Short mmCIF file of C-alpha atoms and ligand atoms in Angstrom, two decimals:
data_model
loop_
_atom_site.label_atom_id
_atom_site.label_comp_id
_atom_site.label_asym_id
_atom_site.label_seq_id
_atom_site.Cartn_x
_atom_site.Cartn_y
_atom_site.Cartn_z
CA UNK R 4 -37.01 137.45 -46.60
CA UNK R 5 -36.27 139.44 -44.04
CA UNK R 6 -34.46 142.69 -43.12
CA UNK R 7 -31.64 142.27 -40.33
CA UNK R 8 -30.81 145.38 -37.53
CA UNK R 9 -28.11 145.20 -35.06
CA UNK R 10 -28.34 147.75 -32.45
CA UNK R 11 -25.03 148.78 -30.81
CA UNK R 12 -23.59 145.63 -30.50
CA UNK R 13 -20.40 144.54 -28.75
CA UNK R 14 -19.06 141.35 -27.97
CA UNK R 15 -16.68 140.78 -25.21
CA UNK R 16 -14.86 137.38 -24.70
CA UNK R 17 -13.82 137.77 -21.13
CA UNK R 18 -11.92 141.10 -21.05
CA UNK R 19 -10.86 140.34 -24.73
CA UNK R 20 -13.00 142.66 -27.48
CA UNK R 21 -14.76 140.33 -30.64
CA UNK R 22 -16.45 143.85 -31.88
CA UNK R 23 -17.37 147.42 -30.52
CA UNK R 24 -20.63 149.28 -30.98
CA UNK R 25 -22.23 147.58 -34.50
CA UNK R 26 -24.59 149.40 -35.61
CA UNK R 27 -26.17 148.47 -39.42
CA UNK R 28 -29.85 147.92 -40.41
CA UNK R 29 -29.24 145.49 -43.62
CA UNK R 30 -32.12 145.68 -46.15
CA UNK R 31 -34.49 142.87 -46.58
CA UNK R 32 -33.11 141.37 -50.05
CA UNK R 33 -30.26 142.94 -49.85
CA UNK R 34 -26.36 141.78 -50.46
CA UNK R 35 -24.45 142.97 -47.59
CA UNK R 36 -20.36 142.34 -47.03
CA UNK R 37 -18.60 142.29 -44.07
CA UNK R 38 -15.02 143.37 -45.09
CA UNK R 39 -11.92 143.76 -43.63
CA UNK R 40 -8.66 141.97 -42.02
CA UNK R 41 -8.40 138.63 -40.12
CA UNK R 42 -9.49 139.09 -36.90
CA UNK R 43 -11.12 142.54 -37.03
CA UNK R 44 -14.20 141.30 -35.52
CA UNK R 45 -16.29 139.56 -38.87
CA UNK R 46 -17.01 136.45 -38.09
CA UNK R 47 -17.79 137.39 -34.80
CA UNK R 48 -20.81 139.59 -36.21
CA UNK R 49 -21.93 136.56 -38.06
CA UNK R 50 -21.80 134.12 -35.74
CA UNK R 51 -24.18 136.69 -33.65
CA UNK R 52 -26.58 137.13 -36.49
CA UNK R 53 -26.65 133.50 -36.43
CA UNK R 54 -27.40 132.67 -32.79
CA UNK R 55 -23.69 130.67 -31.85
CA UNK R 56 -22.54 133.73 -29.89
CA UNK R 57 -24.96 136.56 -28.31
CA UNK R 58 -23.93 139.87 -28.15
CA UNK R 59 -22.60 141.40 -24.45
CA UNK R 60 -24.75 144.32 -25.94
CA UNK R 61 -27.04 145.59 -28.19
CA UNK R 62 -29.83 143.81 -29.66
CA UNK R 63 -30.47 141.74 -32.91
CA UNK R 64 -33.36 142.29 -34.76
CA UNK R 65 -34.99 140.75 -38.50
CA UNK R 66 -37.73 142.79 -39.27
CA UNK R 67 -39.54 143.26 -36.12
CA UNK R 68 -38.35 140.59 -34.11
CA UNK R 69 -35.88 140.48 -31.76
CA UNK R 70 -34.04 137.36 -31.99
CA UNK R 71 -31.18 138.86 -29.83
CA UNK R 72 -31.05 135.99 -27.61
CA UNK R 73 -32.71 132.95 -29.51
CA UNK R 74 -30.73 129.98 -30.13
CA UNK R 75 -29.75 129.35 -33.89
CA UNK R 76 -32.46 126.54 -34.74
CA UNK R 77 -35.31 129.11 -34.09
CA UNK R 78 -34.05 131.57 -36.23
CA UNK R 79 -34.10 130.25 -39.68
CA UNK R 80 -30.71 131.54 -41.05
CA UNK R 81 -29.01 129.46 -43.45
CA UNK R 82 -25.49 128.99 -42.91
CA UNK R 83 -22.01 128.29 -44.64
CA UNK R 84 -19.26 128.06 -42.91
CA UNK R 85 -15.21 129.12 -44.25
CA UNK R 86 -14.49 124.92 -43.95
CA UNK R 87 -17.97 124.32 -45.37
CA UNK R 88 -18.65 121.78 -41.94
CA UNK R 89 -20.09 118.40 -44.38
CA UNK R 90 -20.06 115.11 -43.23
CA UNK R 91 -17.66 113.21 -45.24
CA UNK R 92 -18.77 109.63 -44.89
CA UNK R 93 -22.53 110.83 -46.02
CA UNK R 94 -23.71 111.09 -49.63
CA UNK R 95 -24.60 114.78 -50.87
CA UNK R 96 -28.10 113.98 -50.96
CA UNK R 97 -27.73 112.74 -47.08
CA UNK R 98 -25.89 116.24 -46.62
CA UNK R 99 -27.89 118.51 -48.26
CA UNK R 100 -31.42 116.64 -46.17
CA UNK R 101 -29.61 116.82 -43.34
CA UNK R 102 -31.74 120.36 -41.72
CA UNK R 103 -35.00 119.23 -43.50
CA UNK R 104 -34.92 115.53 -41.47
CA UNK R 105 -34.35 117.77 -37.86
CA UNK R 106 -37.20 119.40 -38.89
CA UNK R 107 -38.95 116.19 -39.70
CA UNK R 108 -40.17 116.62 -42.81
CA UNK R 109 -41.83 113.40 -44.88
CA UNK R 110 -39.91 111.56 -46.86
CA UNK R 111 -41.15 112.33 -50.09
CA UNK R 112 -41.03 116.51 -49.20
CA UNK R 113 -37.51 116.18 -48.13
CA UNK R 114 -36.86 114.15 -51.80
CA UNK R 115 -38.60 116.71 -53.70
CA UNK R 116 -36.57 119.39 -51.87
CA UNK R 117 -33.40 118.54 -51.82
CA UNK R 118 -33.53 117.54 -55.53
CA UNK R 119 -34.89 120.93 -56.23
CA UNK R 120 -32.43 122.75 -54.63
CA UNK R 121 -29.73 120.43 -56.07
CA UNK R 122 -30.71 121.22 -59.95
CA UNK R 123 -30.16 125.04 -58.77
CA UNK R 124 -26.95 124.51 -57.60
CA UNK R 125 -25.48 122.33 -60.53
CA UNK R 126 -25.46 119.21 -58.90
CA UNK R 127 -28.13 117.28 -60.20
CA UNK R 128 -26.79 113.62 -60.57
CA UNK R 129 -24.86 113.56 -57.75
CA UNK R 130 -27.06 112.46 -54.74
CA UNK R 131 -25.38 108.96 -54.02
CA UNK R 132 -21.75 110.60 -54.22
CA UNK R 133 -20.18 110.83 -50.80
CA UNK R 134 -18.63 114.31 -49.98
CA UNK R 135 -14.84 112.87 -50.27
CA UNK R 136 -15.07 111.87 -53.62
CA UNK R 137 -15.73 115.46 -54.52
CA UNK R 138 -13.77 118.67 -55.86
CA UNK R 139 -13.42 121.37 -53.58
CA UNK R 140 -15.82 123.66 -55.68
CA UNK R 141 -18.92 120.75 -55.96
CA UNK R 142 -18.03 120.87 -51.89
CA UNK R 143 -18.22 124.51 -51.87
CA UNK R 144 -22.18 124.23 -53.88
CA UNK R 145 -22.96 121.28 -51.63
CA UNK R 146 -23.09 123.50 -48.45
CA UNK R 147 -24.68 126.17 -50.10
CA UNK R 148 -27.52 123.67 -50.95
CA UNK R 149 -27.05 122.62 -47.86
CA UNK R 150 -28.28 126.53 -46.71
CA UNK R 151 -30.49 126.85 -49.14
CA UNK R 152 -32.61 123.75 -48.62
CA UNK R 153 -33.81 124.86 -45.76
CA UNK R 154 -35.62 127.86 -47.37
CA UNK R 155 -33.74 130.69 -44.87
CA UNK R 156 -34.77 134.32 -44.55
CA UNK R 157 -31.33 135.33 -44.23
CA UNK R 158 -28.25 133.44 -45.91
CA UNK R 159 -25.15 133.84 -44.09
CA UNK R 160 -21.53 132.91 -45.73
CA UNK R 161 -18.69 133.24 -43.80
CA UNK R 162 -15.23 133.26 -46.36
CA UNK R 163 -16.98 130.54 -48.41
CA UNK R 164 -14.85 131.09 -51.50
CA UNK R 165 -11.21 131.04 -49.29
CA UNK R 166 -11.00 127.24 -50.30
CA UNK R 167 -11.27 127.93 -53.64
CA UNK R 168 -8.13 128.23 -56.42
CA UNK R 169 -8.46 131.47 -58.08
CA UNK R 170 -10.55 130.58 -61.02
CA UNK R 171 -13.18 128.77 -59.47
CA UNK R 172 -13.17 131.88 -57.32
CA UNK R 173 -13.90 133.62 -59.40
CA UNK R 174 -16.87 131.17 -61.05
CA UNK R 175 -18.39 130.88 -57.82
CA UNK R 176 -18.78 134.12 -57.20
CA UNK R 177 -20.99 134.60 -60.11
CA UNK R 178 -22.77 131.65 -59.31
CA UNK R 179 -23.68 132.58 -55.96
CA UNK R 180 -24.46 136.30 -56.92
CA UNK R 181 -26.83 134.64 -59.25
CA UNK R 182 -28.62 132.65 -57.08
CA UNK R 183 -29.01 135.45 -54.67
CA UNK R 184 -30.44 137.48 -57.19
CA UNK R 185 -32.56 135.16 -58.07
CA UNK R 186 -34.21 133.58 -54.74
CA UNK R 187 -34.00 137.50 -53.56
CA UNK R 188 -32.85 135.85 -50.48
CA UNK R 189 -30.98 138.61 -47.54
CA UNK R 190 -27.02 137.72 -48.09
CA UNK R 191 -24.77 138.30 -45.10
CA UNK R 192 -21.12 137.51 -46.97
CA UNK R 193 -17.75 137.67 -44.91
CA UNK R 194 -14.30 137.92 -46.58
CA UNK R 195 -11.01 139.92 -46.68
CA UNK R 196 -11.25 139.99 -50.11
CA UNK R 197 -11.70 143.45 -51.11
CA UNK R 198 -12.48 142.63 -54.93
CA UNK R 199 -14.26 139.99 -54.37
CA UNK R 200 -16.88 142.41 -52.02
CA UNK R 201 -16.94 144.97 -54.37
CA UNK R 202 -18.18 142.74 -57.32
CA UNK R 203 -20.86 141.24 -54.96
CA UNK R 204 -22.22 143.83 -52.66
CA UNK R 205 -24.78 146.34 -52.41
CA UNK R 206 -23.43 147.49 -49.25
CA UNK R 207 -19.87 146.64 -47.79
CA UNK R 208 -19.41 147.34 -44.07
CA UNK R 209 -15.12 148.01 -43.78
CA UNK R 210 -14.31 146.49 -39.99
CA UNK R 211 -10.85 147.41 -38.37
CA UNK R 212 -9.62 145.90 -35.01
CA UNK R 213 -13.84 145.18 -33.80
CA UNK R 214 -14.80 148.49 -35.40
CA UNK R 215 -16.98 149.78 -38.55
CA UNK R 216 -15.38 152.07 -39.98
CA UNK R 217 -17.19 152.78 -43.02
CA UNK R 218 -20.59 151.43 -44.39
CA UNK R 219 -21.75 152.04 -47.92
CA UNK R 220 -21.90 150.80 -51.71
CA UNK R 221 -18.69 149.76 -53.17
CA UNK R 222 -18.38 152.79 -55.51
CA UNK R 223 -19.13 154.82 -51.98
CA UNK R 224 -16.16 152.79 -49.95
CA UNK R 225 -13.85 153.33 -53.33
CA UNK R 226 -14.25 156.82 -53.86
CA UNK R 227 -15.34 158.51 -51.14
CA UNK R 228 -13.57 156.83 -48.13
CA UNK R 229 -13.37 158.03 -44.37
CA UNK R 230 -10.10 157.57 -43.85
CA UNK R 231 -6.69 156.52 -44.60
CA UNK R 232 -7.35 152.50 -43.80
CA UNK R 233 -10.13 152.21 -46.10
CA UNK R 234 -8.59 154.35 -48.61
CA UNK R 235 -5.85 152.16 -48.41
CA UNK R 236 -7.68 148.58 -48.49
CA UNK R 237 -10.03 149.12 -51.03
CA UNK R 238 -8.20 149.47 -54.02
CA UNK R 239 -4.63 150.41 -54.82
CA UNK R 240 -4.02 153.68 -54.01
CA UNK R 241 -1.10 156.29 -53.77
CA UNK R 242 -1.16 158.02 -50.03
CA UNK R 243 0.82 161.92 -50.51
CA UNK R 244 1.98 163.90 -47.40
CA UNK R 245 2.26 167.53 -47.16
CA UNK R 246 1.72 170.42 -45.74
CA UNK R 247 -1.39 172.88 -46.82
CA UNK R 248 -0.18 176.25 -48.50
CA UNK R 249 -3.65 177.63 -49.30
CA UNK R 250 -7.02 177.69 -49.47
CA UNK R 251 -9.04 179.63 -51.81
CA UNK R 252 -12.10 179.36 -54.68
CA UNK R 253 -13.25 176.07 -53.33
CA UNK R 254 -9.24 175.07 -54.09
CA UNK R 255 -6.58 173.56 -51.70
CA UNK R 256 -2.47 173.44 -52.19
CA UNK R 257 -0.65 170.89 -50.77
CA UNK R 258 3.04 171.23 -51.08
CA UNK R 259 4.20 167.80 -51.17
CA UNK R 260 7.63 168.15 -51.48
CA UNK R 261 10.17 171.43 -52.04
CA UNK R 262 9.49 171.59 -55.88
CA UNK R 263 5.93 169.98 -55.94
CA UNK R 264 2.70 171.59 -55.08
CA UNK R 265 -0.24 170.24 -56.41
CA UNK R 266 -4.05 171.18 -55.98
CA UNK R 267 -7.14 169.63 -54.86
CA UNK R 268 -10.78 170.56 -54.81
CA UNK R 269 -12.04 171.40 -51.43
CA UNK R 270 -15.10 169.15 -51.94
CA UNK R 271 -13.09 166.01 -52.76
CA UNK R 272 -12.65 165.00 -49.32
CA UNK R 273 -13.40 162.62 -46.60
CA UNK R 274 -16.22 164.25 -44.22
CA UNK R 275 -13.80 164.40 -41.08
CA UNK R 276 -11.30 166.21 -43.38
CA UNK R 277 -10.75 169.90 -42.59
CA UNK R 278 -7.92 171.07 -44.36
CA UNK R 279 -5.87 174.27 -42.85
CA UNK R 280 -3.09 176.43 -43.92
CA UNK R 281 0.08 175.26 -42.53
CA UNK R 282 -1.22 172.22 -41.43
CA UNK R 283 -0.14 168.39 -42.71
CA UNK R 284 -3.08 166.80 -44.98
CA UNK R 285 -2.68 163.36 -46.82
CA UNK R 286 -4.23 162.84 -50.45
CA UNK R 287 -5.19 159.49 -52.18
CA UNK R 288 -4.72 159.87 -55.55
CA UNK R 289 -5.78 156.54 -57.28
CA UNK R 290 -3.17 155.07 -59.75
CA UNK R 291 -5.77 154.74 -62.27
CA UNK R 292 -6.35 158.44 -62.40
CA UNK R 293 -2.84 159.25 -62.67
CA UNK R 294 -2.52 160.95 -66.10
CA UNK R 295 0.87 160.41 -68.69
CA UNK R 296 1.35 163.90 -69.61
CA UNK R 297 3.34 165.41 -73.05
CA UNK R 298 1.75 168.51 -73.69
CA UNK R 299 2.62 172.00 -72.12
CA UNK R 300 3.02 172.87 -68.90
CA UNK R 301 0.03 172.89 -66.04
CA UNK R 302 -0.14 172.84 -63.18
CA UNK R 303 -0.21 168.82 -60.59
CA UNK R 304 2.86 167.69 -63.26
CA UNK R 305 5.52 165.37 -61.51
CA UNK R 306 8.19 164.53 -63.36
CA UNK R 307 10.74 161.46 -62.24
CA UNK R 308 12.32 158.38 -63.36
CA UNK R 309 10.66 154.63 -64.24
CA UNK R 310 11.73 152.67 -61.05
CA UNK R 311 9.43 149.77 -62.30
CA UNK R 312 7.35 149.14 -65.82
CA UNK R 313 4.77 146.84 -65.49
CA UNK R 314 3.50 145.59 -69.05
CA UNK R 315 0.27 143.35 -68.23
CA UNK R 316 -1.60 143.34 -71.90
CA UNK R 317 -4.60 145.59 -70.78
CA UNK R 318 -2.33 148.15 -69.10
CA UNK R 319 0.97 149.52 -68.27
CA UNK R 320 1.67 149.52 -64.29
CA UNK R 321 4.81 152.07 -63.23
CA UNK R 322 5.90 152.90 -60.29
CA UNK R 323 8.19 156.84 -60.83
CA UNK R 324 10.19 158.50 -58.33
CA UNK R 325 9.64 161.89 -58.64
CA UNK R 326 12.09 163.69 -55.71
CA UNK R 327 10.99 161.93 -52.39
CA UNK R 328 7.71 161.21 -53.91
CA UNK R 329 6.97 157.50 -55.29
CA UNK R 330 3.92 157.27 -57.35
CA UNK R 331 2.05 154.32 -58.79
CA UNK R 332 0.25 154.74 -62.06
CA UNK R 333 -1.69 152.37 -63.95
CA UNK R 334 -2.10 153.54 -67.70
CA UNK R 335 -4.82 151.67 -69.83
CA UNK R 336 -2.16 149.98 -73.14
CA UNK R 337 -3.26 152.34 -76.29
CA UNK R 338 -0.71 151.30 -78.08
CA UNK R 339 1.92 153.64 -77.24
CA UNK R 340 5.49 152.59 -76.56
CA UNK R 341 5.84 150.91 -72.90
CA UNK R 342 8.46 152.95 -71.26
CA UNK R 343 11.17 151.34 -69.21
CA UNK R 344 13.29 151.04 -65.92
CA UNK R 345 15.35 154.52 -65.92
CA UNK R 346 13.17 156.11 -68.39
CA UNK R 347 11.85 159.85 -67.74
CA UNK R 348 7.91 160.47 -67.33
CA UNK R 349 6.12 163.39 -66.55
CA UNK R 350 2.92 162.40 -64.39
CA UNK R 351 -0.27 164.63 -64.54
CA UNK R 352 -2.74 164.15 -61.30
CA UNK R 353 -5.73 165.77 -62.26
CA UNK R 354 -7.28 168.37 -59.95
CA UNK R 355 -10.87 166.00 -60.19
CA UNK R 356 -9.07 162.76 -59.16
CA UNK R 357 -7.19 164.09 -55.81
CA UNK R 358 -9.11 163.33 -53.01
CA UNK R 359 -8.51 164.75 -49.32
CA UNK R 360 -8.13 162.33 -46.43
CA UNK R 361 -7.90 164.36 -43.95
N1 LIG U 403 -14.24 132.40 -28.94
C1 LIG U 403 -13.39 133.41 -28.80
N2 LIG U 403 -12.72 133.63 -27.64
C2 LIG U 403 -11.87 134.66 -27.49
N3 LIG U 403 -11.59 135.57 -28.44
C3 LIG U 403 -12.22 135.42 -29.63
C4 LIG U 403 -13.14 134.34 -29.87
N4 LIG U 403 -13.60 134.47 -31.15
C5 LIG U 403 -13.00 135.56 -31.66
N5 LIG U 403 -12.18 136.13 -30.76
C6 LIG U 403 -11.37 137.36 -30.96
O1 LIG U 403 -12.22 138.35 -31.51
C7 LIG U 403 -11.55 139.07 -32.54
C8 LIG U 403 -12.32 138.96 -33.83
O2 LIG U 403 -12.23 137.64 -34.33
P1 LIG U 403 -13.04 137.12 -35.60
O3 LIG U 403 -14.43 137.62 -35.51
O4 LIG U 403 -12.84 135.66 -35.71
O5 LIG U 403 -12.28 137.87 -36.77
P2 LIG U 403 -12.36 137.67 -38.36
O6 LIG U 403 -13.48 136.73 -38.67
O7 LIG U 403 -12.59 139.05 -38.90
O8 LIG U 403 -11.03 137.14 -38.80
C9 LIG U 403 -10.15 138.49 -32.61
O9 LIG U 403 -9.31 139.32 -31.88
C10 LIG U 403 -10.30 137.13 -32.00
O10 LIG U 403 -9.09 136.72 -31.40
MG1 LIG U 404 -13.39 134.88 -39.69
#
């Protein structure tokens, strides 16, 4: 196992940016997520960790070494690629041997191996099957032997769910957190799938048009995010315009609208944030935290009309206009009535659950 650093790195195709200025040190054992948008730069970053592209700058290091510049086969990273890359006319035992025969291994080590590695992955049985007479998810496990087999420090898997229907997705994913967890193996994992890196991840790394823009554990990325873009693709979230009215007792008041002020805590807030009278500030107010309110009156109440009720078993989704302000709120289903299209709501946002973007 090995820890992986990359050390301002950028990678230029032509005049063309890949990624700008990368700059992680990934912990040896660790899960670690590249997240964001097509073509903000992830794959890129893998393919560089692998050795198929090499940064324009910067320098790649595991643990001590710097492999900034070696070619893929000396580095020992274990692969999967978004169209997992088999060889359809070859069995799955032919596939899976296929890295342990390069490195000429005897025939009986490679046997032991691959059949190993294919009782891990659920396939045990299946040697003399040729890859076109399987499903999509014994594919998806085949190439992930495929990886494993070869006993990598580093395992690197580039969208390898995206072929997936949704249930298997969501099978998989367990399966391959699993195996992780158990070989302790160093997990580089690409997707755009923001759920699907928060379940996974130690660490996520959020990437934007070639740049990081935030690095941390999926509770950090969730609650505490930099800025509007991450606030707004991790998660569902409700973005709120205003303008600041004041600033006092570790307090802030936004005026959001002509009849709606509501307050935050000064030390809810994105690091860049620095909130000043007069000045605009957006909020993120998550529509999970959004509070149905019937008692007296308080103080962060919006009150509006049911443009859309949402009735999904666990919870009740709405989305209320309230003036010029549309709010989403997702209400965990205690039994109360479900309220309706047209129907009038009075919204509480806690003071705790506002958070300052800056
Ligand atoms: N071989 C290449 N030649 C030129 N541009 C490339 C090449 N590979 C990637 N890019 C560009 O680099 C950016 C990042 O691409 P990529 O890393 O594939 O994104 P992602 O995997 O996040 O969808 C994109 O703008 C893409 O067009
Ligand atoms: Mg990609």
């Amino acid at each position: 196992m090995s820890s992986v650093t990359l050390d301002h790195v950028t990678k230029r195709f032509g005049t063309a940016k890949g990624v700008e200025d990368v700059h992680i040190q990934i912990r040896s054992g660790e899960f670690f997520t590249f997240l964001g948008p097509s073509g903000c730069g992830k794959t890129t970053t893998l393919r560089m960790i692998a050795g198929f592209y090499f940064p324009t700058e910067g320098r790649i290091r595991f643990g001590e070494n710097d492999v900034t510049t070696l070619p893929p086969n000396m580095r020992n990273t274990g692969m999967v690629f978004q169209n997992y890359a088999l060889f359809p006319h070859m069995t799955v035992f032919e596939n899976i041997a296929f890295g342990l025969q390069v490195r000429k291994l005897s025939k009986s080590e490679i046997k032991e191996r691959v059949e190993r590695i294919q009782r891990l992955v659920h396939l045990e049985g299946y040697g003399e099957r040729r890859i076109d007479q399987l499903s999509g998810g014994q594919q998806q496990r085949v190439a992930l032997a495929r990886a494993l087999v070869i006993e990598p420090q580093i395992l690197l898997l580039d969208e390898p769910l995206s072929n997936l229907d949704a249930k298997l997705r969501e099978e998989t994913r367990f399966e391959i957190k699993r195996l992780q967890v158990e070989l302790g193996i160093t997990t580089i994992y690409v997707t755009h799938d923001q759920a699907e890196a928060m379940a996974m991840s130690d660490r996520v790394m959020v990437m934007q048009g070639g740049q990081v823009q935030q690095i941390g554990t999926p509770s950090e990325i969730y609650h505490q995010p930099v800025n509007r873009f991450v606030a707004s693709f991790i998660g569902e979230t409700n973005l709120l315009e205003g303008t600041v009215t004041r600033i006092e007792g570790g307090e802030v008041d936004v005026r959001l609208s002509p009849d709606v002020v509501v307050t935050g805590l000064a030390k809810n807030a994105s690091p860049a944030c620095q909130p000043r009278v007069g000045e605009k500030l957006t909020l993120s107010v998550r529509p999970e935290l959004v509070k149905e309110w019937e008692g007296e009156e308080t103080e962060n109440l919006l009150r509006g009309r049911i443009l859309l009720s949402e009735f999904t078993g666990a919870c009740v989704n709405y989305i209320t206009q309230a003036g010029p302000i549309q709010l989403r709120s997702m209400l965990i289903n205690l039994g109360r009535s479900v309220k309706q299209r047209g129907d009038e709501i009075t919204l509480l946002l806690p003071k705790e659950s506002i958070y300052l973007i800056g």
